[in-house]
Amino acid sequence: MVDRSYQCKDVLILAYQSFGVLFGDLSISPLYVFKSTFSGNLSNYQSEDVIFGALSLIFWTLTLLSLFKHVIILLNADDNGEGGIFALYSLLCRHAKFSLLPNHQTADEELSTYHNPRYSYRNPQSLTVKRFAERHKKAKTALLLLVLFGTCLLICVGFLTPAISIRTAIEGVKVRSSELHYGVVLIIACILLVGLFVLQHRGTYRVAFMFAPIVILWSLSIAAIGVYNILKWNPRVYKALSPYYIYTFFRDTRYDGWISIGGVLLCVTGAEAMFADLGQYTAASIRLSFFCIIYPCLVLQYMGQAAFLSKNFAAVSTSFYASIPDSLFWPVLVMATLAAIVASQSVISATFSIVKQCYAIGCFPRVKVVHKSKWFCGQIYIPEINWVLLVLCLAVTVGFRDINHLGNAYGLTYMSAMFVTTWLTALIINFVWGQSLVLALLFALFFGSIEIIFLSSSFIRISKGGWVPLVLSVIFMLIMFVWHYGSRKKYLYDFHNKVPMKQILTLGPSLGIVRVPGIGLIFTALVSGVPATFTRFLTNLPTFYQVAVFVCEKTVLVPYVPQKERYLIGRIGPKSFRMYRCIVRNGYKDVQKNEDDFENDLIMSIAEFIQLEAEGSGTLEGSVDGRMAVVRTSEKFGKRLEISELERNGEASSSMPPTILNSSKSHILQYLQSTYEMESPGSTLRRRVRFKLQPDMNYRDPNVKDELLELVEAKQSGVAYVLGHSHIKAKMNAPCLKRFMIHVAYLFLRKNCRAPAVVLNIPQTCLIEVGMNYYL
C-alpha cells in the first residue's frame, strides 16, 4: 500500500511538471483556430449552423487525433520510455534489419536497453513483409528518407511555433487599441523573439519552475472564459458536439467548407509534443494531465468562442480576445503572452534534441552540443541551430503580413509530420507489437484518411504561405541526405582499406618503429581492424607512443546506453604490442556531461580489462564479444588503481601520498604546455588526476603488474589524440551526380561545420592530425 501511494505521488508530480513542457503549444491554439478557419470565403456564411459545424469539426479533430491517436495509442509505442519519430525508427531497426548504420555489432544486442520484454511476441504473418524490406536496400533508404522528412518538418515547427504564438498573443493589443499601427505590434513581437533566442544559451533551470503554473493558470482561465461565454451568449452550443453538424457544415458550405478545414487542424498543433517529449515523463502522468485539465479546458474554450461567434460573427477575426470580459482583458493578454513564450521555449528545446538525434546517427553535419551540469537532464543547446531558427523565425514573422498565411504554413507542417508518424506507427503495430497486418492497415487507413483530408485542404493554400515549410523541409532533408551519403561512403572506404592484422603481427612488438612514452588515442569509425590512418602516420613519422588505443565512438539505436555498459574494451595483437581497442557506445539521446573524464574512464577500463583477461575469459563479469569485453560490469571495477586529484600546480590533493612519476616531456615542452593552458581558460578547468597501483593488490601473473605499471606511466607522460584529416574526392569515372554531391555539396558542408576536434572537445596541445586522401 505504501509503494502504491508513492507511485501515485510520483505520477501526480510528473503530471504537474508536464504542463510546462508538453501542453504549452496545444493550449494556445484557441488564439488562432477560429480566426484561421473563417479567414477565407467561409466568412460569408454567417449562420449558427455553420458556427456549430466548425465547432463540431474542431471537437472531433481534437478528440480523434489528440485524444485517441496520441494519448491512448501512440504513448504505448515508446522506446525505453522515449517517444518521437526517432524512437519509432529505432524500434523498427531493432526488430527488423532496417538500419543503415554501418558499424553494428552483435555485442550491441546484449545491451540491457536493446530488447524490451513487452515487444517479445513475433507474428509469423509479418515475416514476409519484414524479409522483403530487409532484402531490399531501397526499402531501407525509403524508410530513412521518410523519417528524415518527418524530422525536417519538426525542425520547421521549431521556428513557426514561436512566430505564430507570440505574434498572435501580441496582436490582442489591437482589440483595445485599434489605432495601434501594425508595425508596432511587429516590433514588439520581434523584440520578444530575439530575447527568447538570445537567452537560450543560459538554459531554463532558473525559471522552469514557473512554466507549469503558467500553463495551468492559462488553461483554467480560458476554460472559465469559455463557460462564461456559453452561459451568456448561447447555452445551446453543446448540441454542436454531435457529428451531425459536420454533415450540415459541408452540406451548406461545400467547397468553401472543405478549404476552411485547413484552419481547423490548428487545434491539434502541439499533439506531437506529447509523444516526442515522453521520455521526461510517463504515459500515465501525461494521460492524467490531458484528461483532467487540458482536454476539458480546450473543449470548454472552443465551445465558448463558438457561442460568442454565433451572436457576434463580425468579431471573428479577433474572436478570442473579443470574447474576454473587459475586466479580465489585460490579465488574460499577459497570460497569453507568457503561455506563448513557454510554448515556444519547449518547441525550441525539442528542436535542439531532434537535431542532436540526427547528428548522432550520421544524418546531420557536425554541430556543437552544449550541456551544463546545472541544467536539467537531457537539456541541450546547439548554437548554430539556435541562430538559424532565430533568422527563420524573424523572416516568417516579418515576411507574412497576414497572420493567416503563417497559420497555413504552421498547420501544413504539423499535419504532414502527423501523417509520417501515422505510417511509422502502423509499421510498429505490425513489426514490433506483433499484431496482424490487417490491424496495422486499419490504423493507417483510419487516421491517415483523416489527415489526408486535412492535408488536401492545406495543399490548396500552398501559395498562401504553405510553400515555405515544404521548401525548407526539402532543403533540410537534402542536407541530411548528402551528409549521410558522404559519411557512409567515407566509412566504406575506410572499411575496405583497413590494414590486415597479419601485416601488423609481422612487424613485431615494436611495430618496426620507435615507441616513445605516452598514450596515443587513434580515433576511427571502424570497430575492427587497423585504420589506414595509423599506417600512414607510421609511414611519414616512424615513431609512436608506447600504448596505442584505437577509439571508435559510435551510436547504437537505443535512446540511452547505461554508463557501465558504454565501454567495450579489447586487445589488438599479442600483449607485448600494448595495443588496445575501445568502442564507446552512445544512445541517440545520450548527452556526455563530463567530457573531461573520458581519459580517466578509458584508463580505468583498460586496467580492468587487463586484470580480467589475466583471470581468464571464463571469469569475466561482463558480456564478451570475441576479444572484446564490457568491463565496467565487473564488481571490482574502479578498485584496480588508486586515483588522486591534482591541483592546478600539479600537487596531488589526495591525503594518500601517490607514487611520483616524472613526466618524460622535456622542460621546454612542459613550459610550452603550461603557457598554452594559462592562455586557454577552458583547458585549466579540465579535471587532472594521477593514477597509481594499489599497494595491497596481489597479482597472479607478474606480467600483469608490469603492464599496468606501464599503462600508468604512459598516462603520466601524456595523452595524444590522433585524428584523420581527410581530403575527399570522387573517383575519375564517377557519374556527374555523384561528383556534384561529393565535390560540391558534401565538401561545402564539411567546410562549414564544426571540426571533429571541437566536437570531441580535444585540447589543441594534444591533437595530431593525419592527412588522408579519400577517393569515393
PDB file of C-alpha atoms in Angstrom, residues 15-149:
ATOM      1  CA  ALA A  15       1.697  15.261 -14.281  1.00  0.00           C
ATOM      2  CA  TYR A  16       2.151  18.699 -12.730  1.00  0.00           C
ATOM      3  CA  GLN A  17       5.588  19.175 -14.289  1.00  0.00           C
ATOM      4  CA  SER A  18       4.375  18.049 -17.724  1.00  0.00           C
ATOM      5  CA  PHE A  19       2.145  21.120 -18.107  1.00  0.00           C
ATOM      6  CA  GLY A  20       5.144  23.407 -18.585  1.00  0.00           C
ATOM      7  CA  VAL A  21       6.760  21.283 -21.309  1.00  0.00           C
ATOM      8  CA  LEU A  22       4.166  19.271 -23.191  1.00  0.00           C
ATOM      9  CA  PHE A  23       0.982  21.306 -23.377  1.00  0.00           C
ATOM     10  CA  GLY A  24       2.018  24.908 -23.974  1.00  0.00           C
ATOM     11  CA  ASP A  25       1.681  24.678 -27.763  1.00  0.00           C
ATOM     12  CA  LEU A  26      -1.629  22.817 -27.605  1.00  0.00           C
ATOM     13  CA  SER A  27      -3.130  25.146 -25.001  1.00  0.00           C
ATOM     14  CA  ILE A  28      -2.573  28.351 -27.010  1.00  0.00           C
ATOM     15  CA  SER A  29      -4.336  27.023 -30.132  1.00  0.00           C
ATOM     16  CA  PRO A  30      -7.628  28.808 -29.263  1.00  0.00           C
ATOM     17  CA  LEU A  31      -5.840  32.081 -30.057  1.00  0.00           C
ATOM     18  CA  TYR A  32      -5.964  31.435 -33.798  1.00  0.00           C
ATOM     19  CA  VAL A  33      -8.121  28.379 -34.682  1.00  0.00           C
ATOM     20  CA  PHE A  34     -11.451  30.131 -35.354  1.00  0.00           C
ATOM     21  CA  LYS A  35      -9.655  33.120 -36.871  1.00  0.00           C
ATOM     22  CA  SER A  36      -7.828  30.933 -39.383  1.00  0.00           C
ATOM     23  CA  THR A  37     -10.872  28.751 -40.115  1.00  0.00           C
ATOM     24  CA  PHE A  38     -13.060  31.714 -41.125  1.00  0.00           C
ATOM     25  CA  SER A  39     -10.288  33.632 -42.906  1.00  0.00           C
ATOM     26  CA  GLY A  40     -11.430  32.773 -46.462  1.00  0.00           C
ATOM     27  CA  ASN A  41     -14.767  32.590 -48.199  1.00  0.00           C
ATOM     28  CA  LEU A  42     -16.244  30.830 -45.195  1.00  0.00           C
ATOM     29  CA  SER A  43     -16.663  34.268 -43.613  1.00  0.00           C
ATOM     30  CA  ASN A  44     -19.602  34.759 -45.993  1.00  0.00           C
ATOM     31  CA  TYR A  45     -21.595  32.029 -44.205  1.00  0.00           C
ATOM     32  CA  GLN A  46     -22.851  33.845 -41.130  1.00  0.00           C
ATOM     33  CA  SER A  47     -25.238  31.317 -39.644  1.00  0.00           C
ATOM     34  CA  GLU A  48     -25.419  29.454 -36.382  1.00  0.00           C
ATOM     35  CA  ASP A  49     -25.302  26.068 -38.114  1.00  0.00           C
ATOM     36  CA  VAL A  50     -22.004  26.932 -39.794  1.00  0.00           C
ATOM     37  CA  ILE A  51     -20.519  28.071 -36.475  1.00  0.00           C
ATOM     38  CA  PHE A  52     -21.739  24.890 -34.801  1.00  0.00           C
ATOM     39  CA  GLY A  53     -20.388  22.837 -37.706  1.00  0.00           C
ATOM     40  CA  ALA A  54     -16.928  24.395 -37.326  1.00  0.00           C
ATOM     41  CA  LEU A  55     -17.040  23.683 -33.577  1.00  0.00           C
ATOM     42  CA  SER A  56     -18.052  20.083 -34.242  1.00  0.00           C
ATOM     43  CA  LEU A  57     -15.094  19.688 -36.619  1.00  0.00           C
ATOM     44  CA  ILE A  58     -12.740  21.143 -34.017  1.00  0.00           C
ATOM     45  CA  PHE A  59     -14.117  18.922 -31.246  1.00  0.00           C
ATOM     46  CA  TRP A  60     -13.879  15.666 -33.194  1.00  0.00           C
ATOM     47  CA  THR A  61     -10.477  16.521 -34.666  1.00  0.00           C
ATOM     48  CA  LEU A  62      -9.161  17.207 -31.175  1.00  0.00           C
ATOM     49  CA  THR A  63     -10.795  14.032 -29.864  1.00  0.00           C
ATOM     50  CA  LEU A  64      -9.696  11.645 -32.611  1.00  0.00           C
ATOM     51  CA  LEU A  65      -6.178  12.899 -33.331  1.00  0.00           C
ATOM     52  CA  SER A  66      -5.081  14.182 -29.929  1.00  0.00           C
ATOM     53  CA  LEU A  67      -7.043  12.003 -27.521  1.00  0.00           C
ATOM     54  CA  PHE A  68      -7.393   8.661 -29.279  1.00  0.00           C
ATOM     55  CA  LYS A  69      -4.367   8.594 -31.559  1.00  0.00           C
ATOM     56  CA  HIS A  70      -1.700  10.267 -29.437  1.00  0.00           C
ATOM     57  CA  VAL A  71      -2.779   9.914 -25.823  1.00  0.00           C
ATOM     58  CA  ILE A  72      -4.407   6.479 -25.923  1.00  0.00           C
ATOM     59  CA  ILE A  73      -2.477   4.652 -28.686  1.00  0.00           C
ATOM     60  CA  LEU A  74       0.786   6.383 -29.530  1.00  0.00           C
ATOM     61  CA  LEU A  75       2.027   6.779 -25.957  1.00  0.00           C
ATOM     62  CA  ASN A  76       2.296   2.973 -25.858  1.00  0.00           C
ATOM     63  CA  ALA A  77       4.852   2.968 -28.717  1.00  0.00           C
ATOM     64  CA  ASP A  78       7.731   4.116 -26.522  1.00  0.00           C
ATOM     65  CA  ASP A  79      11.363   3.137 -26.846  1.00  0.00           C
ATOM     66  CA  ASN A  80      12.528   2.512 -23.276  1.00  0.00           C
ATOM     67  CA  GLY A  81      10.281   5.364 -22.184  1.00  0.00           C
ATOM     68  CA  GLU A  82      11.318   7.699 -25.027  1.00  0.00           C
ATOM     69  CA  GLY A  83       8.991   8.962 -27.741  1.00  0.00           C
ATOM     70  CA  GLY A  84       9.204  10.754 -31.055  1.00  0.00           C
ATOM     71  CA  ILE A  85       9.889   9.865 -34.671  1.00  0.00           C
ATOM     72  CA  PHE A  86      13.391   8.593 -33.902  1.00  0.00           C
ATOM     73  CA  ALA A  87      12.031   6.346 -31.168  1.00  0.00           C
ATOM     74  CA  LEU A  88       9.716   4.718 -33.718  1.00  0.00           C
ATOM     75  CA  TYR A  89      12.581   4.355 -36.208  1.00  0.00           C
ATOM     76  CA  SER A  90      14.838   2.876 -33.524  1.00  0.00           C
ATOM     77  CA  LEU A  91      12.217   0.292 -32.572  1.00  0.00           C
ATOM     78  CA  LEU A  92      11.777  -0.712 -36.201  1.00  0.00           C
ATOM     79  CA  CYS A  93      15.526  -1.056 -36.751  1.00  0.00           C
ATOM     80  CA  ARG A  94      15.978  -3.231 -33.673  1.00  0.00           C
ATOM     81  CA  HIS A  95      13.106  -5.593 -34.531  1.00  0.00           C
ATOM     82  CA  ALA A  96      13.928  -5.740 -38.235  1.00  0.00           C
ATOM     83  CA  LYS A  97      17.150  -5.144 -40.136  1.00  0.00           C
ATOM     84  CA  PHE A  98      16.187  -1.695 -41.386  1.00  0.00           C
ATOM     85  CA  SER A  99      19.177   0.191 -40.037  1.00  0.00           C
ATOM     86  CA  LEU A 100      21.735   1.746 -42.382  1.00  0.00           C
ATOM     87  CA  LEU A 101      24.288   2.329 -39.607  1.00  0.00           C
ATOM     88  CA  PRO A 102      27.414   0.568 -40.881  1.00  0.00           C
ATOM     89  CA  ASN A 103      29.226  -0.461 -37.675  1.00  0.00           C
ATOM     90  CA  HIS A 104      26.635  -2.641 -35.971  1.00  0.00           C
ATOM     91  CA  GLN A 105      27.985  -5.409 -33.709  1.00  0.00           C
ATOM     92  CA  THR A 106      26.438  -8.470 -32.136  1.00  0.00           C
ATOM     93  CA  ALA A 107      27.565  -7.156 -28.746  1.00  0.00           C
ATOM     94  CA  ASP A 108      25.239  -4.177 -29.202  1.00  0.00           C
ATOM     95  CA  GLU A 109      22.256  -6.523 -28.954  1.00  0.00           C
ATOM     96  CA  GLU A 110      23.400  -7.533 -25.455  1.00  0.00           C
ATOM     97  CA  LEU A 111      22.762  -4.052 -24.080  1.00  0.00           C
ATOM     98  CA  SER A 112      20.150  -4.025 -21.353  1.00  0.00           C
ATOM     99  CA  THR A 113      18.192  -1.322 -23.200  1.00  0.00           C
ATOM    100  CA  TYR A 114      18.253  -3.093 -26.570  1.00  0.00           C
ATOM    101  CA  HIS A 115      15.407  -5.566 -26.040  1.00  0.00           C
ATOM    102  CA  ASN A 116      12.090  -4.784 -24.380  1.00  0.00           C
ATOM    103  CA  PRO A 117      10.164  -7.716 -22.867  1.00  0.00           C
ATOM    104  CA  ARG A 118       6.884  -6.064 -23.859  1.00  0.00           C
ATOM    105  CA  TYR A 119       7.758  -6.493 -27.535  1.00  0.00           C
ATOM    106  CA  SER A 120       8.939 -10.106 -27.430  1.00  0.00           C
ATOM    107  CA  TYR A 121       5.955 -11.504 -29.356  1.00  0.00           C
ATOM    108  CA  ARG A 122       6.550 -12.300 -33.001  1.00  0.00           C
ATOM    109  CA  ASN A 123       3.732 -12.545 -35.515  1.00  0.00           C
ATOM    110  CA  PRO A 124       4.534 -15.051 -38.310  1.00  0.00           C
ATOM    111  CA  GLN A 125       2.266 -13.103 -40.676  1.00  0.00           C
ATOM    112  CA  SER A 126       4.601 -10.096 -40.582  1.00  0.00           C
ATOM    113  CA  LEU A 127       7.713 -12.101 -41.523  1.00  0.00           C
ATOM    114  CA  THR A 128       7.040 -11.912 -45.257  1.00  0.00           C
ATOM    115  CA  VAL A 129       6.827  -8.130 -45.335  1.00  0.00           C
ATOM    116  CA  LYS A 130       9.780  -7.829 -42.963  1.00  0.00           C
ATOM    117  CA  ARG A 131      12.010 -10.107 -45.054  1.00  0.00           C
ATOM    118  CA  PHE A 132      11.115  -8.185 -48.192  1.00  0.00           C
ATOM    119  CA  ALA A 133      12.138  -4.887 -46.592  1.00  0.00           C
ATOM    120  CA  GLU A 134      15.317  -6.371 -45.131  1.00  0.00           C
ATOM    121  CA  ARG A 135      16.469  -7.723 -48.503  1.00  0.00           C
ATOM    122  CA  HIS A 136      15.924  -4.506 -50.446  1.00  0.00           C
ATOM    123  CA  LYS A 137      18.221  -1.597 -49.649  1.00  0.00           C
ATOM    124  CA  LYS A 138      15.879   0.801 -51.436  1.00  0.00           C
ATOM    125  CA  ALA A 139      13.165  -0.013 -48.893  1.00  0.00           C
ATOM    126  CA  LYS A 140      15.575   0.825 -46.049  1.00  0.00           C
ATOM    127  CA  THR A 141      16.577   4.057 -47.778  1.00  0.00           C
ATOM    128  CA  ALA A 142      12.923   4.992 -48.322  1.00  0.00           C
ATOM    129  CA  LEU A 143      12.196   4.425 -44.633  1.00  0.00           C
ATOM    130  CA  LEU A 144      15.169   6.580 -43.631  1.00  0.00           C
ATOM    131  CA  LEU A 145      14.067   9.349 -46.012  1.00  0.00           C
ATOM    132  CA  LEU A 146      10.567   9.221 -44.541  1.00  0.00           C
ATOM    133  CA  VAL A 147      12.000   9.606 -41.040  1.00  0.00           C
ATOM    134  CA  LEU A 148      14.298  12.429 -42.126  1.00  0.00           C
ATOM    135  CA  PHE A 149      11.425  14.245 -43.834  1.00  0.00           C
TER     136      PHE A 149
END
